[in-house]
Short mmCIF file of C-alpha atoms in Angstrom, two decimals:
data_model
loop_
_atom_site.label_atom_id
_atom_site.label_comp_id
_atom_site.label_asym_id
_atom_site.label_seq_id
_atom_site.Cartn_x
_atom_site.Cartn_y
_atom_site.Cartn_z
CA MET A 135 -2.68 35.08 -45.58
CA THR A 136 -6.19 34.33 -46.80
CA GLY A 137 -8.65 31.68 -44.64
CA ILE A 138 -8.55 31.85 -41.25
CA THR A 139 -6.10 31.23 -38.09
CA TYR A 140 -7.36 31.13 -34.36
CA SER A 141 -4.77 31.26 -31.66
CA VAL A 142 -4.36 30.07 -28.12
CA ASP A 143 -2.93 31.42 -25.60
CA THR A 144 -0.99 28.19 -23.43
CA GLN A 145 -0.09 31.00 -19.95
CA ARG A 146 -3.20 29.05 -18.49
CA ILE A 147 -2.01 25.83 -19.29
CA GLN A 148 1.68 26.88 -18.02
CA ALA A 149 -0.17 28.12 -14.72
CA ALA A 150 -2.16 25.30 -14.24
CA ALA A 151 1.04 23.11 -14.61
CA ASN A 152 3.04 25.09 -12.51
CA ARG A 153 0.52 24.64 -9.97
CA MET A 154 0.55 20.54 -10.05
CA ALA A 155 3.85 20.62 -9.76
CA ALA A 156 3.66 22.69 -6.49
CA ARG A 157 0.96 20.21 -5.61
CA LEU A 158 3.32 17.28 -6.15
CA ALA A 159 6.05 18.96 -4.60
CA THR A 160 4.16 18.90 -1.21
CA GLY A 161 4.30 15.00 -0.99
CA GLU A 162 0.32 15.33 -0.45
CA VAL A 163 -0.53 12.81 -2.78
CA GLN A 164 2.53 10.49 -2.09
CA GLY A 165 0.97 10.19 1.93
CA GLU A 166 -2.28 9.24 0.53
CA ILE A 167 -0.94 6.82 -1.35
CA ALA A 168 1.42 5.53 1.41
CA GLY A 169 -2.14 5.59 3.55
CA LEU A 170 -3.79 3.36 1.26
CA LEU A 171 -0.39 0.66 1.01
CA LYS A 172 -0.96 0.62 4.88
CA SER A 173 -5.31 0.04 4.79
CA GLN A 174 -4.46 -2.18 1.82
CA THR A 175 -2.03 -4.69 3.90
CA GLN A 176 -4.16 -4.41 6.83
CA ARG A 177 -7.07 -5.91 4.98
CA ARG A 178 -4.46 -8.01 4.06
CA LEU A 179 -4.01 -9.18 7.06
CA ARG A 180 -6.97 -9.31 8.25
CA GLU A 181 -9.63 -10.72 6.33
CA THR A 182 -7.95 -12.04 2.54
CA LYS A 183 -4.70 -14.22 4.15
CA THR A 184 -3.72 -14.62 1.02
CA ALA A 185 -0.12 -12.81 -0.66
CA PRO A 186 -1.14 -9.76 -2.79
CA ASP A 187 -0.74 -12.60 -5.66
CA GLY A 188 -3.73 -14.01 -4.45
CA THR A 189 -1.40 -17.28 -3.33
CA PRO A 190 -3.43 -18.48 0.13
CA TRP A 191 -0.89 -18.15 3.15
CA ALA A 192 0.77 -21.19 4.17
CA GLU A 193 -1.12 -22.55 7.32
CA TRP A 194 0.13 -23.12 10.54
CA SER A 195 2.06 -26.55 11.05
CA GLU A 196 -0.08 -29.18 13.74
CA ASP A 197 2.20 -28.68 15.95
CA TYR A 198 2.43 -24.30 15.87
CA ALA A 199 -1.72 -24.62 15.52
CA ALA A 200 -2.05 -26.51 18.98
CA THR A 201 -0.57 -23.74 20.26
CA ARG A 202 -3.54 -20.88 18.86
CA GLY A 203 -6.72 -19.90 20.56
CA PRO A 204 -9.51 -18.73 19.14
CA GLN A 205 -8.60 -15.22 18.81
CA HIS A 206 -5.35 -15.88 16.64
CA SER A 207 -4.97 -15.78 12.79
CA LEU A 208 -2.25 -16.19 10.54
CA LEU A 209 -0.22 -13.33 11.17
CA GLN A 210 -2.34 -12.25 13.47
CA GLY A 211 -1.53 -13.47 17.35
CA GLU A 212 -1.33 -9.85 19.57
CA GLY A 213 -1.97 -7.43 16.22
CA ASP A 214 1.36 -6.44 17.00
CA LEU A 215 2.50 -6.85 13.00
CA ASP A 216 -0.56 -4.72 12.01
CA ASP A 217 -0.24 -2.09 14.99
CA ASP A 218 3.07 -2.01 13.73
CA LEU A 219 2.39 -1.07 10.12
CA MET A 220 5.01 2.27 9.05
CA THR A 221 4.69 4.57 6.38
CA TYR A 222 6.78 7.43 5.17
CA ALA A 223 6.26 9.71 2.32
CA ASP A 224 8.06 12.44 0.49
CA ALA A 225 7.68 14.37 -2.27
CA ARG A 226 9.21 11.82 -4.25
CA SER A 227 7.77 8.23 -2.87
CA SER A 228 5.36 6.33 -1.20
CA THR A 229 6.85 3.75 1.53
CA LEU A 230 5.13 0.89 3.96
CA GLY A 231 7.13 -1.52 6.17
CA SER A 232 7.75 -2.70 9.65
CA PRO A 233 10.30 -2.19 12.36
CA LEU A 234 9.39 -5.45 13.55
CA ILE A 235 12.29 -8.94 13.26
CA TYR A 236 8.92 -11.04 12.26
CA ALA A 237 7.87 -9.35 9.92
CA ALA A 238 10.54 -9.89 7.66
CA ILE A 239 10.22 -13.42 8.71
CA GLN A 240 6.88 -13.55 8.32
CA GLN A 241 7.34 -11.49 4.90
CA PHE A 242 10.51 -13.54 3.14
CA GLY A 243 10.16 -17.37 5.56
CA GLY A 244 13.41 -18.05 7.33
CA GLU A 245 13.79 -20.48 10.27
CA GLU A 246 13.46 -18.81 13.57
CA VAL A 247 14.42 -20.81 16.53
CA GLY A 248 15.49 -23.72 14.68
CA ILE A 249 11.86 -23.79 13.40
CA ASP A 250 11.62 -22.88 9.38
CA ILE A 251 8.55 -20.60 8.84
CA PRO A 252 7.25 -20.68 5.15
CA ALA A 253 6.95 -17.16 3.79
CA ARG A 254 3.68 -15.11 4.06
CA GLU A 255 4.25 -12.49 1.57
CA TYR A 256 1.79 -9.80 2.87
CA LEU A 257 3.51 -6.37 1.39
CA GLY A 258 2.82 -5.60 -1.89
CA LEU A 259 0.17 -4.48 -4.46
CA SER A 260 -1.92 -6.84 -5.78
CA ASP A 261 -3.45 -5.71 -9.00
CA ASP A 262 -6.92 -4.17 -7.20
CA ASN A 263 -5.21 -2.25 -4.57
CA ALA A 264 -2.74 -1.22 -7.72
CA ARG A 265 -6.34 0.04 -8.94
CA GLU A 266 -7.49 1.81 -6.46
CA ILE A 267 -4.01 3.43 -6.32
CA GLU A 268 -4.18 4.41 -9.79
CA GLN A 269 -7.72 5.96 -9.11
CA ALA A 270 -7.08 7.53 -6.27
CA VAL A 271 -3.82 9.63 -8.38
CA GLU A 272 -6.12 10.24 -10.76
CA ASP A 273 -8.76 11.69 -8.42
CA TRP A 274 -6.18 13.36 -6.78
CA LEU A 275 -4.88 14.81 -9.94
CA GLN A 276 -8.37 16.06 -11.21
CA GLU A 277 -8.95 18.26 -7.56
CA GLY A 278 -5.90 20.05 -8.26
CA PHE A 279 -6.95 21.13 -12.01
CA ARG A 280 -10.72 22.42 -10.48
#
């Protein structure tokens, strides 16, 4: 054969891929994602008061607003919803939720004690939330190849 050839030994690439697969199996990045989901949701509860799509939450009814003090805000009474956000992560998923019954009522709406409560969606990803998670995963992957 005339000319020139160049061969690449792919063992280093395979070794890096094996290291990355082992890192992914630990659930480390999924735990990081779960932590981001929690902090993003807490920011929504404490500051933005909007659904993940940016829609502002429905205000309180006049009668209910009359029972609230200056320390209260939408979905922030005593802080239980914020405090009881729970995360779970394993090698395949990242999960955020709440064991509180009224957490589901706030997310989806419904009737509680004969009062119609509008949905105030607080769980979910905004476009900015998704980009933040994608960047964190990209950073984590790059770290694994160093």
